[in-house]
Tab-separated table of C-alpha atoms and ligand atoms in Angstrom:
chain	number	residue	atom	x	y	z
B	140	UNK	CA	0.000	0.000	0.000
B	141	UNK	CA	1.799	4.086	-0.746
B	142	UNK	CA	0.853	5.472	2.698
B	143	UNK	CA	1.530	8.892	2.681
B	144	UNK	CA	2.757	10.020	6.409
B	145	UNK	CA	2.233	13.199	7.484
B	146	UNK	CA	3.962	14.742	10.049
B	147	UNK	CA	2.963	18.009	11.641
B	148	UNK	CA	5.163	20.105	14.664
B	149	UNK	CA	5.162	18.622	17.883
B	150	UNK	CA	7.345	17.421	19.818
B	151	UNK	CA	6.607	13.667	18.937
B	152	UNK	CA	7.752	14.037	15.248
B	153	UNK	CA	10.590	12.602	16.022
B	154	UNK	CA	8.563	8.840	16.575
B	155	UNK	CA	7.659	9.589	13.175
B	156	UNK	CA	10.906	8.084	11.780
B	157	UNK	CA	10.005	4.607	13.914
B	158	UNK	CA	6.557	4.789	12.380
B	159	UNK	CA	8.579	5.084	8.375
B	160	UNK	CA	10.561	2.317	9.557
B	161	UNK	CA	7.982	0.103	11.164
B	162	UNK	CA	5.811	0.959	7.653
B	163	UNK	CA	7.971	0.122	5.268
B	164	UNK	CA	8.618	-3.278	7.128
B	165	UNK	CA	4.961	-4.009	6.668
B	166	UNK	CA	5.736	-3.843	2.867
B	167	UNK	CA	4.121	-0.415	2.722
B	168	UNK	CA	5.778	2.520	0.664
B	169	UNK	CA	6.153	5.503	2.548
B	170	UNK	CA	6.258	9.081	1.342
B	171	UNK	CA	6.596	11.799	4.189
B	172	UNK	CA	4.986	14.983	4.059
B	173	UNK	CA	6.344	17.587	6.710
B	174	UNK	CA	4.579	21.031	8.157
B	175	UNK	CA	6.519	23.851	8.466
B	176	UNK	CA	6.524	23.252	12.187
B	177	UNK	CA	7.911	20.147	12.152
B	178	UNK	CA	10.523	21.375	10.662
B	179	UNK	CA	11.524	22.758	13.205
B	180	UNK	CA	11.538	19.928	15.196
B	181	UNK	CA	13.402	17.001	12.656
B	182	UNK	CA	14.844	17.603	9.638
B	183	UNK	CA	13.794	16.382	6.619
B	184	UNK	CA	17.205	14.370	5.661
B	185	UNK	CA	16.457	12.427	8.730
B	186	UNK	CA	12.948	11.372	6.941
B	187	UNK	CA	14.378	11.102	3.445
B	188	UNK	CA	17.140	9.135	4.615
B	189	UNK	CA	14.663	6.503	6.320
B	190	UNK	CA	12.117	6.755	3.402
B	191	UNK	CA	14.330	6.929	0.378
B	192	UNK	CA	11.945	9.246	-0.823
B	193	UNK	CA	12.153	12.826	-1.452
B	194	UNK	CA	10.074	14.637	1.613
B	195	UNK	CA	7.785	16.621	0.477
B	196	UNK	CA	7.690	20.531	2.188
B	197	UNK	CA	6.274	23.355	0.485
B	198	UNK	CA	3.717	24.029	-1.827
B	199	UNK	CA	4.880	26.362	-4.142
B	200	UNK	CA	8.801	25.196	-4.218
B	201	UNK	CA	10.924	22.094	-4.336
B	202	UNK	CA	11.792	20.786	-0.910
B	203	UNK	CA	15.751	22.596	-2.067
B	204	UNK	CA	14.225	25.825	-1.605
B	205	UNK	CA	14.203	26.543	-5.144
B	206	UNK	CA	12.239	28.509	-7.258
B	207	UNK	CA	8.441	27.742	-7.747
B	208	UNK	CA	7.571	26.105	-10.879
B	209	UNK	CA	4.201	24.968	-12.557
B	210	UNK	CA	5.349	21.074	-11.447
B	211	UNK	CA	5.634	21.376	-7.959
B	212	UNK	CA	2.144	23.773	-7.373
B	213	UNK	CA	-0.024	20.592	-9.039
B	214	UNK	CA	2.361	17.820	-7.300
B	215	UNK	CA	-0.183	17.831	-4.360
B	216	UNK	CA	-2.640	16.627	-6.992
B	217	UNK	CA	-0.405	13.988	-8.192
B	218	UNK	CA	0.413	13.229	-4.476
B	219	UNK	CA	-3.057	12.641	-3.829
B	220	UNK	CA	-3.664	10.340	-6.563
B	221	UNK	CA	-0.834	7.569	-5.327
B	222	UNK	CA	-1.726	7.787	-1.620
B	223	UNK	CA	-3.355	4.575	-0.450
B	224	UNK	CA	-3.540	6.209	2.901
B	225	UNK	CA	-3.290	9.379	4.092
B	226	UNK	CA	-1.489	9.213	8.051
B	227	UNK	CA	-1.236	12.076	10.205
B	228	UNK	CA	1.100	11.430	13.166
B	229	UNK	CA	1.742	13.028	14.889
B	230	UNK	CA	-1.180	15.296	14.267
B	231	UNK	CA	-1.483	18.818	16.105
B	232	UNK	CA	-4.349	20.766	17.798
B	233	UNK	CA	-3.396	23.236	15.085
B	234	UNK	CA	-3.208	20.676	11.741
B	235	UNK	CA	-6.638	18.880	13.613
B	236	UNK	CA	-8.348	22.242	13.300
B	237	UNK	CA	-7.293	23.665	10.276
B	238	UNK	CA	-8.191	19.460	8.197
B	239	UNK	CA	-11.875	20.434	10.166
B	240	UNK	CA	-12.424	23.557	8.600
B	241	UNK	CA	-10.690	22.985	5.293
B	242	UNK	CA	-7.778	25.233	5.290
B	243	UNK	CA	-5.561	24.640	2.576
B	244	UNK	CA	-2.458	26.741	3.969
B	245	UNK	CA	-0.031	24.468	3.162
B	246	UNK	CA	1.419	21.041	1.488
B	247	UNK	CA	-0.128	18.558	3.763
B	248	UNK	CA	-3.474	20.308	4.370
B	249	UNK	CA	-3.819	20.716	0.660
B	250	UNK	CA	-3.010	17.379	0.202
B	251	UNK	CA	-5.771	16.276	2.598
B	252	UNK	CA	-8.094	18.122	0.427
B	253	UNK	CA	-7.385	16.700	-2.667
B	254	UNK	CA	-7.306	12.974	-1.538
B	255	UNK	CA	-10.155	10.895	-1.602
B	256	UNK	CA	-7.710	8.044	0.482
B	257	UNK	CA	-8.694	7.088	4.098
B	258	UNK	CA	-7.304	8.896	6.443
B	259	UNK	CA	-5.895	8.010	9.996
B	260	UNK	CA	-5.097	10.423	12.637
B	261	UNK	CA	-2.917	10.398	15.928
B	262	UNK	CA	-2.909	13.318	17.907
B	263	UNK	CA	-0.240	14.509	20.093
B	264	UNK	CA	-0.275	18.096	22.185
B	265	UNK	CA	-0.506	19.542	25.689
B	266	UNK	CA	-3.079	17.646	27.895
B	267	UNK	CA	-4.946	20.843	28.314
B	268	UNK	CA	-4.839	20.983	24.039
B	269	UNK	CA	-6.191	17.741	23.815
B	270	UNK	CA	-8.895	18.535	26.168
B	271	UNK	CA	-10.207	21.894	24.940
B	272	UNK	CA	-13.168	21.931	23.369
B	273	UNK	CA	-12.437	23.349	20.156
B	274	UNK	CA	-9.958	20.567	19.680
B	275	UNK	CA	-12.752	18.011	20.590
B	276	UNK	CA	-14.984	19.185	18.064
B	277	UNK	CA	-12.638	19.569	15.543
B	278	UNK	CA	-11.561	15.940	16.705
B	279	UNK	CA	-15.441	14.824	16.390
B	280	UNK	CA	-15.791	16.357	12.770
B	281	UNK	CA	-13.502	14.720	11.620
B	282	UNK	CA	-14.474	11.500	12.903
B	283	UNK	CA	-18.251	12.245	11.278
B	284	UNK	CA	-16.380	12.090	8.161
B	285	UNK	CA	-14.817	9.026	8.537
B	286	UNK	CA	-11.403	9.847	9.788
B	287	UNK	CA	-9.933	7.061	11.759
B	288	UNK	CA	-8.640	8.895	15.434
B	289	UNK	CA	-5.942	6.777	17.282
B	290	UNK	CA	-6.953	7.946	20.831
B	291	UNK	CA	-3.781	9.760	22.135
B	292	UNK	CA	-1.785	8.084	25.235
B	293	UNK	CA	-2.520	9.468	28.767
B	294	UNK	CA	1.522	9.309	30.825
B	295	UNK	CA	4.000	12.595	31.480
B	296	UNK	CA	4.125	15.041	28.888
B	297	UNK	CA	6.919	16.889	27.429
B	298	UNK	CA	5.493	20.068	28.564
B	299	UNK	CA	5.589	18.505	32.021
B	300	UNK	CA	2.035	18.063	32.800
B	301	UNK	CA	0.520	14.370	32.914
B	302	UNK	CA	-3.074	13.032	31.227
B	303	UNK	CA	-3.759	12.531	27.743
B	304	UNK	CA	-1.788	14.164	24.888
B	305	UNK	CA	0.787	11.815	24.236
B	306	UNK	CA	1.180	10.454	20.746
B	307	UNK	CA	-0.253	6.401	20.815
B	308	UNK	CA	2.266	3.796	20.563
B	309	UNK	CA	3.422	2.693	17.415
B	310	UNK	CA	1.773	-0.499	17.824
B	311	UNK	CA	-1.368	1.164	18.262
B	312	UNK	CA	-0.581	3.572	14.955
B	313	UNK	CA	0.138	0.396	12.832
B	314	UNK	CA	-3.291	-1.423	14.211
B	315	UNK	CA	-5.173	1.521	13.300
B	316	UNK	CA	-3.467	1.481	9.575
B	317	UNK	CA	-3.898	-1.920	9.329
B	318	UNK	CA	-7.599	-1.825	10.212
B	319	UNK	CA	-8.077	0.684	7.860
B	320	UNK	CA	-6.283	-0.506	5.131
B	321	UNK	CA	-8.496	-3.932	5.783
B	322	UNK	CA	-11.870	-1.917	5.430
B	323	UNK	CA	-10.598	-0.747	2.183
B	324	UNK	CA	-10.080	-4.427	0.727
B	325	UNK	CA	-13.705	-5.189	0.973
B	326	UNK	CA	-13.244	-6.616	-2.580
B	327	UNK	CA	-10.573	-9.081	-2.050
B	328	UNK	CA	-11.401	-12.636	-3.751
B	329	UNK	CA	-13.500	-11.091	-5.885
B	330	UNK	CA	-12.999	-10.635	-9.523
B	331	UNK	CA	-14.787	-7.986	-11.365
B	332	UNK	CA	-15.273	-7.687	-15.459
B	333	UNK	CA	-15.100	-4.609	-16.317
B	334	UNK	CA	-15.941	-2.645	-19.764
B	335	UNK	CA	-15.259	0.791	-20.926
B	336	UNK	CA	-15.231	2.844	-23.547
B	337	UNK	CA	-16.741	3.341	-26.751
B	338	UNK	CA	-16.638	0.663	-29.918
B	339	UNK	CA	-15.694	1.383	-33.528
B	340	UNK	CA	-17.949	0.274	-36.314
B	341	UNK	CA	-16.209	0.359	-39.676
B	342	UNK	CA	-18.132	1.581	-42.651
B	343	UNK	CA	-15.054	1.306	-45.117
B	344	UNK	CA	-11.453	1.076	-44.220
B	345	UNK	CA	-10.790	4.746	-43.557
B	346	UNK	CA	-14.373	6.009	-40.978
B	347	UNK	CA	-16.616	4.531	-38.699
B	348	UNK	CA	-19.569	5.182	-36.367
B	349	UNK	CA	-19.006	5.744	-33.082
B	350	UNK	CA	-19.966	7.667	-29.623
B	351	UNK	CA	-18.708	10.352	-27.150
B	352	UNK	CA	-17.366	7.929	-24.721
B	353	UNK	CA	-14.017	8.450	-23.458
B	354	UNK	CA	-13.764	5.534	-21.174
B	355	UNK	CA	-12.973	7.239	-17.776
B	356	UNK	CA	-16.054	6.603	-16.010
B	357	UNK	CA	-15.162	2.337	-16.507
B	358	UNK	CA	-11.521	3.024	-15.680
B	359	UNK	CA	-12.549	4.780	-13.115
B	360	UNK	CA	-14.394	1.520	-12.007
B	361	UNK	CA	-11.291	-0.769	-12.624
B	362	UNK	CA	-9.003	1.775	-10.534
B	363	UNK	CA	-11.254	1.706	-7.415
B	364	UNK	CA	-12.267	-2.139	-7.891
B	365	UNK	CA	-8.483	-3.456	-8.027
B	366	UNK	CA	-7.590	-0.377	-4.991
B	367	UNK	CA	-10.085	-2.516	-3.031
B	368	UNK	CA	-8.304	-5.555	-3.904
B	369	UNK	CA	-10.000	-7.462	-6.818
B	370	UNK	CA	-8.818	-8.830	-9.374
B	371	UNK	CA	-9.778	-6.818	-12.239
B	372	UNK	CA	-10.115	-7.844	-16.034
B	373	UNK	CA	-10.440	-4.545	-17.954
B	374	UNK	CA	-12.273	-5.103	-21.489
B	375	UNK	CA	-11.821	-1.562	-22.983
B	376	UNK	CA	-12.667	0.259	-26.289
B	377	UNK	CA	-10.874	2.292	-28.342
B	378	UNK	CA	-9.382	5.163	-25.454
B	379	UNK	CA	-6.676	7.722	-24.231
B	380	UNK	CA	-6.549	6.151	-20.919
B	381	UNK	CA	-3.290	4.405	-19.069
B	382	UNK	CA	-4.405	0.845	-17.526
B	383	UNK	CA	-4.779	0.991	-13.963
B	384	UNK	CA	-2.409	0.253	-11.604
B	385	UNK	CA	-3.090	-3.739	-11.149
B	386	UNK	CA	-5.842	-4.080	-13.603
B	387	UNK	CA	-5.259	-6.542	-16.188
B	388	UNK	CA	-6.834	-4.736	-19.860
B	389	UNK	CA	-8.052	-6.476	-22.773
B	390	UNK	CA	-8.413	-4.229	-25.931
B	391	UNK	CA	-11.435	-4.726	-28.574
B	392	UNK	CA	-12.563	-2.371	-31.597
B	393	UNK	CA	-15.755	-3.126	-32.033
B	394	UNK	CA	-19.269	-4.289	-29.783
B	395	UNK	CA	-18.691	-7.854	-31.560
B	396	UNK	CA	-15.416	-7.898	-30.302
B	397	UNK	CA	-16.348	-6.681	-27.125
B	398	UNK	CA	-19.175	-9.321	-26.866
B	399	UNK	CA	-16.612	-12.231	-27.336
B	400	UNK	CA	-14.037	-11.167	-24.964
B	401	UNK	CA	-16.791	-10.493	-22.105
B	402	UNK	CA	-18.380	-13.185	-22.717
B	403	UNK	CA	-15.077	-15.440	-22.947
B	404	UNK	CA	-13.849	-13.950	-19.718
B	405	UNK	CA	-17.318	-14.191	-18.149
B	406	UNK	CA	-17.146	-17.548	-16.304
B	407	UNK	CA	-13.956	-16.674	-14.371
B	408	UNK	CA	-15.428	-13.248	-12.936
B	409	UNK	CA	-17.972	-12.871	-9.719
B	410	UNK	CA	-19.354	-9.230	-10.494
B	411	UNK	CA	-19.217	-7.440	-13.906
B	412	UNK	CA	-19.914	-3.749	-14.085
B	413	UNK	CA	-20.494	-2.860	-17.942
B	414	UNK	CA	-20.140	1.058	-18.621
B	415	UNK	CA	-18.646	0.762	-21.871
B	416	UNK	CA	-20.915	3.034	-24.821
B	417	UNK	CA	-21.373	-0.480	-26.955
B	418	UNK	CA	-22.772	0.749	-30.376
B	419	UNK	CA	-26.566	-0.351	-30.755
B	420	UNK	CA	-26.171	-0.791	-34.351
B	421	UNK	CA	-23.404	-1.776	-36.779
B	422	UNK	CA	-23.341	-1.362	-40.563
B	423	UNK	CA	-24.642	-4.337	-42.525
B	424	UNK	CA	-22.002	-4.405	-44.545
B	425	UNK	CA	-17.918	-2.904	-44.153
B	426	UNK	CA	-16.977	-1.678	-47.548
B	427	UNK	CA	-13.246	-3.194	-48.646
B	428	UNK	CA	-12.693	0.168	-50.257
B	429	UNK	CA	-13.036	4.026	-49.034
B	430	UNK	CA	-16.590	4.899	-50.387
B	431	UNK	CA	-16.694	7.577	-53.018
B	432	UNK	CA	-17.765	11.054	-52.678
B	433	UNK	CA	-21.010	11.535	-54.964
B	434	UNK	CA	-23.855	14.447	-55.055
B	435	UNK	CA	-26.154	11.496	-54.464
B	436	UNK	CA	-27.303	11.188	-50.678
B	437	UNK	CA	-25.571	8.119	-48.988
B	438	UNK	CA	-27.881	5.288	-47.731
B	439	UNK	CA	-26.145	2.692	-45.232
B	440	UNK	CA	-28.028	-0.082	-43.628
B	441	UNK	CA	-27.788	-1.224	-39.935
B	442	UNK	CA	-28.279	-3.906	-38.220
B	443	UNK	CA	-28.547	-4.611	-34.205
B	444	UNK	CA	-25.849	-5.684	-32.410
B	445	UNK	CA	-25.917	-7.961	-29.394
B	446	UNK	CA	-26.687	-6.845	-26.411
B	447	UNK	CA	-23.507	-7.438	-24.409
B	448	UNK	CA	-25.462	-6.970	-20.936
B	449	UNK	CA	-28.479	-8.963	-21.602
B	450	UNK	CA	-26.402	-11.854	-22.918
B	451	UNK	CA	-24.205	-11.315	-19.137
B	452	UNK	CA	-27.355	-11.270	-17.233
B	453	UNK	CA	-28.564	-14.385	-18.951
B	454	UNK	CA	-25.443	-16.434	-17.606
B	455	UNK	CA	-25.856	-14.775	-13.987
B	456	UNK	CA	-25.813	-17.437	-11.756
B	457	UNK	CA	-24.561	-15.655	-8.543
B	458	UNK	CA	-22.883	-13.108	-10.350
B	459	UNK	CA	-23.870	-9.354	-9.379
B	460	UNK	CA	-24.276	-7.599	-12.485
B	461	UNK	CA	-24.120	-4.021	-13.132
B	462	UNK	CA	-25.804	-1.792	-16.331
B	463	UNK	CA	-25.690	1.211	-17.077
B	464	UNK	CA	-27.953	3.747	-19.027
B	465	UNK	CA	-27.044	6.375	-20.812
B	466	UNK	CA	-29.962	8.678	-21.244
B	467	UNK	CA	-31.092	12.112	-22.048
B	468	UNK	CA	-34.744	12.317	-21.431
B	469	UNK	CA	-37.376	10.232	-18.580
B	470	UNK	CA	-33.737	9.028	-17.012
B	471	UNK	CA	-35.224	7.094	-14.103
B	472	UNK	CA	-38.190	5.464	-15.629
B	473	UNK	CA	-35.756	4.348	-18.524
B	474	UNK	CA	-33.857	3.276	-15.999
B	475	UNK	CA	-35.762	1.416	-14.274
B	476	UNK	CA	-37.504	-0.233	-17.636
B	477	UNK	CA	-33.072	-1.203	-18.443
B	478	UNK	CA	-33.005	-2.440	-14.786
B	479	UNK	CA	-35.879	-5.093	-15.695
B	480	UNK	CA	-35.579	-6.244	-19.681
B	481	UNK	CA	-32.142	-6.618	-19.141
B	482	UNK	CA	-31.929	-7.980	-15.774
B	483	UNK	CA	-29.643	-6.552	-14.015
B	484	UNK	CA	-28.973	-5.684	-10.000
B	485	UNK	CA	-28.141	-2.586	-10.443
B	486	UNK	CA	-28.222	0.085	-13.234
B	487	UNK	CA	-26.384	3.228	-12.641
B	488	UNK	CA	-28.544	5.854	-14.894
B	489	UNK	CA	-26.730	9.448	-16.093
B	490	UNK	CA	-28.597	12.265	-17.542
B	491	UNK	CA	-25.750	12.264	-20.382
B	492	UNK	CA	-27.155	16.033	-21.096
B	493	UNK	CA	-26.774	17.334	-17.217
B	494	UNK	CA	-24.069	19.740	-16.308
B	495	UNK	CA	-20.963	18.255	-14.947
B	496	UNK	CA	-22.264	14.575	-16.593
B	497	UNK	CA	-21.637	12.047	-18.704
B	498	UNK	CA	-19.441	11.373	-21.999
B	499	UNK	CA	-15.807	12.800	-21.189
B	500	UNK	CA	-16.216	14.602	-17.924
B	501	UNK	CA	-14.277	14.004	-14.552
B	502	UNK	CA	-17.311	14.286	-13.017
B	503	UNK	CA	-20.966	12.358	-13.211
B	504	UNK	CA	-24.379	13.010	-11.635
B	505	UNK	CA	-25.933	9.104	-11.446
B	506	UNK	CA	-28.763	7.803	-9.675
B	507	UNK	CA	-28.203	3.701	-8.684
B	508	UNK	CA	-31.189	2.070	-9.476
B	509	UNK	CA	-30.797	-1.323	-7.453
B	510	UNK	CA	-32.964	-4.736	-7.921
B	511	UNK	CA	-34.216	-4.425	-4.214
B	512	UNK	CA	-36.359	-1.252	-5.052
B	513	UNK	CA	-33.364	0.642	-3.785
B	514	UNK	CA	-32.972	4.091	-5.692
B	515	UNK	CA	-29.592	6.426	-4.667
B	516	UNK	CA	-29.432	9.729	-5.931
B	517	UNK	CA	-26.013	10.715	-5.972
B	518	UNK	CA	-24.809	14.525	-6.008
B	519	UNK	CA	-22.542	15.809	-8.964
B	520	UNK	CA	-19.403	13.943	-7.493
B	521	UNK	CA	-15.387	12.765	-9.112
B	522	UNK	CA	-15.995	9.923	-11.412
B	523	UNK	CA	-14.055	8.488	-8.892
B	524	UNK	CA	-15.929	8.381	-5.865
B	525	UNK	CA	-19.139	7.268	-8.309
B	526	UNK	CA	-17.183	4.446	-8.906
B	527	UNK	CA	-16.629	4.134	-5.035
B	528	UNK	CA	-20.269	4.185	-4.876
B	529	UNK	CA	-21.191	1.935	-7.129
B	530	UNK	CA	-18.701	-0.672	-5.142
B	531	UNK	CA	-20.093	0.013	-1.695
B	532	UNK	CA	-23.755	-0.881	-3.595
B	533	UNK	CA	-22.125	-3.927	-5.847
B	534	UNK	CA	-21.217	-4.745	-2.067
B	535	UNK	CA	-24.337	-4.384	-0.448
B	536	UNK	CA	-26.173	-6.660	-3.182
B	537	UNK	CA	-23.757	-9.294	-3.527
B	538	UNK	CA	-24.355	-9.923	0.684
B	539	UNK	CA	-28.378	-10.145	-0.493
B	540	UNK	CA	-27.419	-12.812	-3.306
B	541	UNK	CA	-25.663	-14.661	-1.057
B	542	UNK	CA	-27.727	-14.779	1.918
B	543	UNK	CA	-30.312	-17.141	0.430
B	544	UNK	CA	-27.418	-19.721	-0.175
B	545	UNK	CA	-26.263	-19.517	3.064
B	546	UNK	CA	-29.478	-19.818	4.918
B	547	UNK	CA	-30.330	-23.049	2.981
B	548	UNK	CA	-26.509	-24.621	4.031
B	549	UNK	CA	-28.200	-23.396	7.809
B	550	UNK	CA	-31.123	-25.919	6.942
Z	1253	PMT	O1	-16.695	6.930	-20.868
Z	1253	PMT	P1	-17.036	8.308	-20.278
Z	1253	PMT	O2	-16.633	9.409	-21.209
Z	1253	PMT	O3	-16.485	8.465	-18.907
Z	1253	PMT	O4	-18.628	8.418	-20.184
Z	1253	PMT	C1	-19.329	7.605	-19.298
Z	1253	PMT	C2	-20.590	7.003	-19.927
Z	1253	PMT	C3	-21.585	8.113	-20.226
Z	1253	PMT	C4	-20.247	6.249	-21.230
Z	1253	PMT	C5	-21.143	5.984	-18.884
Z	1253	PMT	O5	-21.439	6.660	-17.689
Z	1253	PMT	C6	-22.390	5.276	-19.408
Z	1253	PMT	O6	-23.502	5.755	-19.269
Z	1253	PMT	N1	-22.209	4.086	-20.041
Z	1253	PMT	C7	-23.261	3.333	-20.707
Z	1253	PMT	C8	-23.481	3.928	-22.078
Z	1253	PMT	C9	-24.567	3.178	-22.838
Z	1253	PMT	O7	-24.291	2.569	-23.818
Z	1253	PMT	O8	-25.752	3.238	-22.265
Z	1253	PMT	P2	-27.088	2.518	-22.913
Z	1253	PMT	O9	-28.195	3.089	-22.102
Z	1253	PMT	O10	-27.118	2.704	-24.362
Z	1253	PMT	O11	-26.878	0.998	-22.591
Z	1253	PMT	C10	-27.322	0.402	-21.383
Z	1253	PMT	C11	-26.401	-0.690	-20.944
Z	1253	PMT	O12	-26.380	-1.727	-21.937
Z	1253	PMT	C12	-24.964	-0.285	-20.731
Z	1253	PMT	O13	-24.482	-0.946	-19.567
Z	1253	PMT	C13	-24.252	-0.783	-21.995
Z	1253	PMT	O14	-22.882	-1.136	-21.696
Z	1253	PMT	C14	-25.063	-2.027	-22.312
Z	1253	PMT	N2	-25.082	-2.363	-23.741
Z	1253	PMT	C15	-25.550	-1.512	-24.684
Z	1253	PMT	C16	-25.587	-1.911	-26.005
Z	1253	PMT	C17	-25.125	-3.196	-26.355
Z	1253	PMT	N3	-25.110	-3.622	-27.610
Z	1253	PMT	N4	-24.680	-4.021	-25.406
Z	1253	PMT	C18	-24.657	-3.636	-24.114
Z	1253	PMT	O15	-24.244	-4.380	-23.230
C-alpha cells in the first residue's frame, strides 16, 4: 500500500521516523509529508534518509528551496492520486483544526483536500490541548467524516504536565493502519469484469460510427475495484486512458469484439460492471474500399448488435451484475424499464445532457437504481468516488445474493 505520512510540529515528530521504519517493514511505501513546524523539530534528511523518498515541504517550491515552478504547485494533486492512505502522526491541535475547517495553507493540508484516500489520525499536544473543546470538536468532525482517530496516550508530557496528549504507541498507529487498510479491501477474492469505452464500427477502411465515450467513467471503475483488492479484467474500447495500476486490460474495436471477450472472460469473474458506450447498431455491410464522394445522398443499412449486458445477465448465476444507461430524457423510468428487460442488479442511470455529466467529464451526476427497489441519488461527485459508490452498492447486493445460499446450508 503508498501510505503517505504526514507529520505536523510537535514534539513527537521525532517517533515519526520509527513509524517510516515500522511501515515500510509491513511492505508499505512511505512518502513523508512535513509542516513547516515540524521542521523545526526534525529535519527532513532524517525522513528522506529513512524513506528513500524525497520529503515533500512546500507548496509552491521544491523541498531545495528553489524557485516555484508549474510542477511542484499541481504535485499535491499527483500526491493525492498515489496515496493509499493518508497518516497524520503526529497530528497537532493546530493541523486537527485547520483538516476540520478545510484550510488549505499548506502542502499537507492541501493534500488532505485533494485525496479521496482514508485517512488516519494520531494526535499529540498539551493535555490541556487535547482537552479543549475546540480541539474536541474539531476531533469529532472529523471523525463524522470518517477519519480514523488513534486515541492519544494518557503518561507525562513533554510540557511537564501528565493526562492525555501523548502520541499512541506505534503499535497502536500500525493497528489503526492496518484496520483501515483492511476496510478498504472489501473486494478481495472477488474478480470484477469490467468494460469501458466506446466501440468502432467500420463503414469502409478509412471512418466509422461511433460515440462520445471516453472511457474514464469504466476506468474509473477498474481503478477503485483493483484499490479494493479485486482482481480486475479490464475489457476496454478504443481510449486515451493508461491501464490501472493492477488491472489486467483487454483491448477490442468493435461491440462484436467486445461481446466475445466479455463473454469469454465471463465464467472466471464474480461481479461485472459494464459502462462501456457499446454501439446499438453496426453497418450491414464494411466496404473493402473508401466509399466515393457523390452528389447522391448516402444510404447505409444497420443492423442490431448484441446486447452485451443482456447476454451477461442471462449467464448470472450468482454473479452481481451491473448496467448502465445512458440517457437524455425520462432518465429514471428508462432506468428502471433497463433495470428489468435486461436484468440486471443494479443500473447506474446518467442524464448524459446534465451539467458536470456524462461522456468525457471528470465528473458524473448518477442515480443507482438497485434490484431491491433501492434508488440512490447521488450529487454531482469525481468519477471516482461514483465508482466508489457503485462498489459500496455492488457490495451491499452481492451480501443479499448470497444470503439465500447460506441460509439453505443453515437448513
Ligand atoms: O466513458 P465516459 O466518457 O467516462 O462516459 C461515461 C458514460 C456516459 C459512457 C457511462 O457513464 C455510461 O452511461 N455508459 C453506458 C453507455 C450506454 O451505452 O448506455 P445505454 O443506455 O445505451 O446501454 C445500457 C447498458 O447496456 C450499458 O451498460 C451498456 O454497456 C449495455 N449495452 C448496450 C448496447 C449493447 N449492444 N450491449 C450492451 O451491453
Amino acid at each position: 500500500m503508498r501510505i503517505t505520512l504526514g507529520v505536523s510540529g510537535g514534539v513527537a515528530a521525532y517517533k515519526a521516523a520509527e513509524l517510516v521504519r515500522r511501515l515500510q517493514q509491513e511492505g508499505h511505501t512511505v512518502q513523508v509529508v512535513m509542516t513547516r513546524a515540524a521542521r523545526e523539530f526534525v529535519t527532513p534528511l532524517t525522513f528522506a534518509a529513512l524513506s528513500g523518498q524525497k520529503v515533500i515541504t512546500d507548496l509552491f517550491s521544491d523541498s531545495s528551496g528553489g524557485e516555484a515552478n508549474l510542477e511542484s504547485a499541481i504535485e499535491h494533486i499527483a500526491v493525492a492520486q498515489r496515496t493509499d492512505l493518508l497518516l497524520i502522526a503526529p497530528a497537532t491541535a493546530d493541523i486537527i483544526a485547520k483538516l476540520a475547517r478545510g484550510v488549505a495553507d499548506e502542502f499537507l493540508t492541501t493534500l488532505y483536500l485533494a485525496s479521496t484516500a482514508p485517512v488516519v489520525v494520531a494526535p499529540a499536544m498539551n493535555v490541556n490541548m487535547w482537552n479543549h473543546a475546540a480541539t474536541q470538536e474539531n476531533v469529532e468532525t472529523l471523525r463524522r467524516r470518517g477519519v480514523k482517530i488513534v486515541q492519544p496516550d494518557e503518561g507525562y508530557l513533554a510540557c511537564g504536565m501528565t493526562g492525555p496528549g501523548r502520541l499512541a504507541g506505534i503499535e497502536e498507529i500500525l493497528a489503526a493502519v492496518g484496520d483501515v487498510a483492511k476496510a478498504q479491501r472489501d473486494l478481495e477474492g472477488e474478480t470484477i469484469l469490467v468494460s469501458a469505452g466506446p466501440t468502432w464500427e467500420d463503414l469502409d477502411p478509412v471512418r466509422f460510427i461511433s460515440n462520445r465515450s471516453s472511457g474514464k467513467m469504466g476506468y474509473a471503475v477498474a481503478e477503485a475495484a483493483a484499490k479494493r483488492g479485486a482482481k480486475v479484467i479490464l475489457i476496454s474500447g478504443p481510449v486515451n486512458l493508461e491501464t490501472p495500476a493492477g488491472v489486467e486490460r483487454m483491448d477490442v474495436r468493435t461491440a462484436q469484439e467486445m461481446h466475445r471477450a466479455i463473454m469469454e472472460r465471463l465464467p472466471g469473474a464474480s461481479m461485472a460492471i459494464l459502462a462501456a458506450a457499446v454501439a446499438d447498431y453496426r453497418p450491414v455491410e464494411r466496404a473493402t474500399e473508401k466509399i466515393k464522394k457523390s452528389a447522391r445522398p448516402l444510404t447505409i443499412s444497420f443492423e442490431p448488435t448484441t446486447d452485451i449486458l443482456a447476454d451477461v445477465t442471462m449467464n448470472k448465476g450468482r454473479k452481481v451484475v451491473v448496467g448502465f444507461a445512458a440517457e437524455t430524457d425520462h432518465v429514471a423510468e428508462n432506468a428502471r424499464k433497463k433495470l428489468v428487460s435486461k436484468n440486471a442488479d443494479l443500473i447506474v442511470a446518467n442524464d448524459v445532457t446534465a451539467e458536470g455529466a456524462g461522456f468525457d467529464r471528470d465528473t458524473n451526476v448518477v442515480t443507482l437504481f438497485s434490484r431491491d427497489g433501492r434508488d440512490l441519488a447521488l450529487p454531482k461527485m469525481s468519477k471516482g468516488e461514483v465508482a466508489q459508490r457503485i462498489l459500496d452498492e455492488v457490495i451491499r447486493l452481492r451480501v443479499a445474493l448470497q444470503a439465500p445460499a447460506a441460509r439453505r446450508s443453515n437448513v
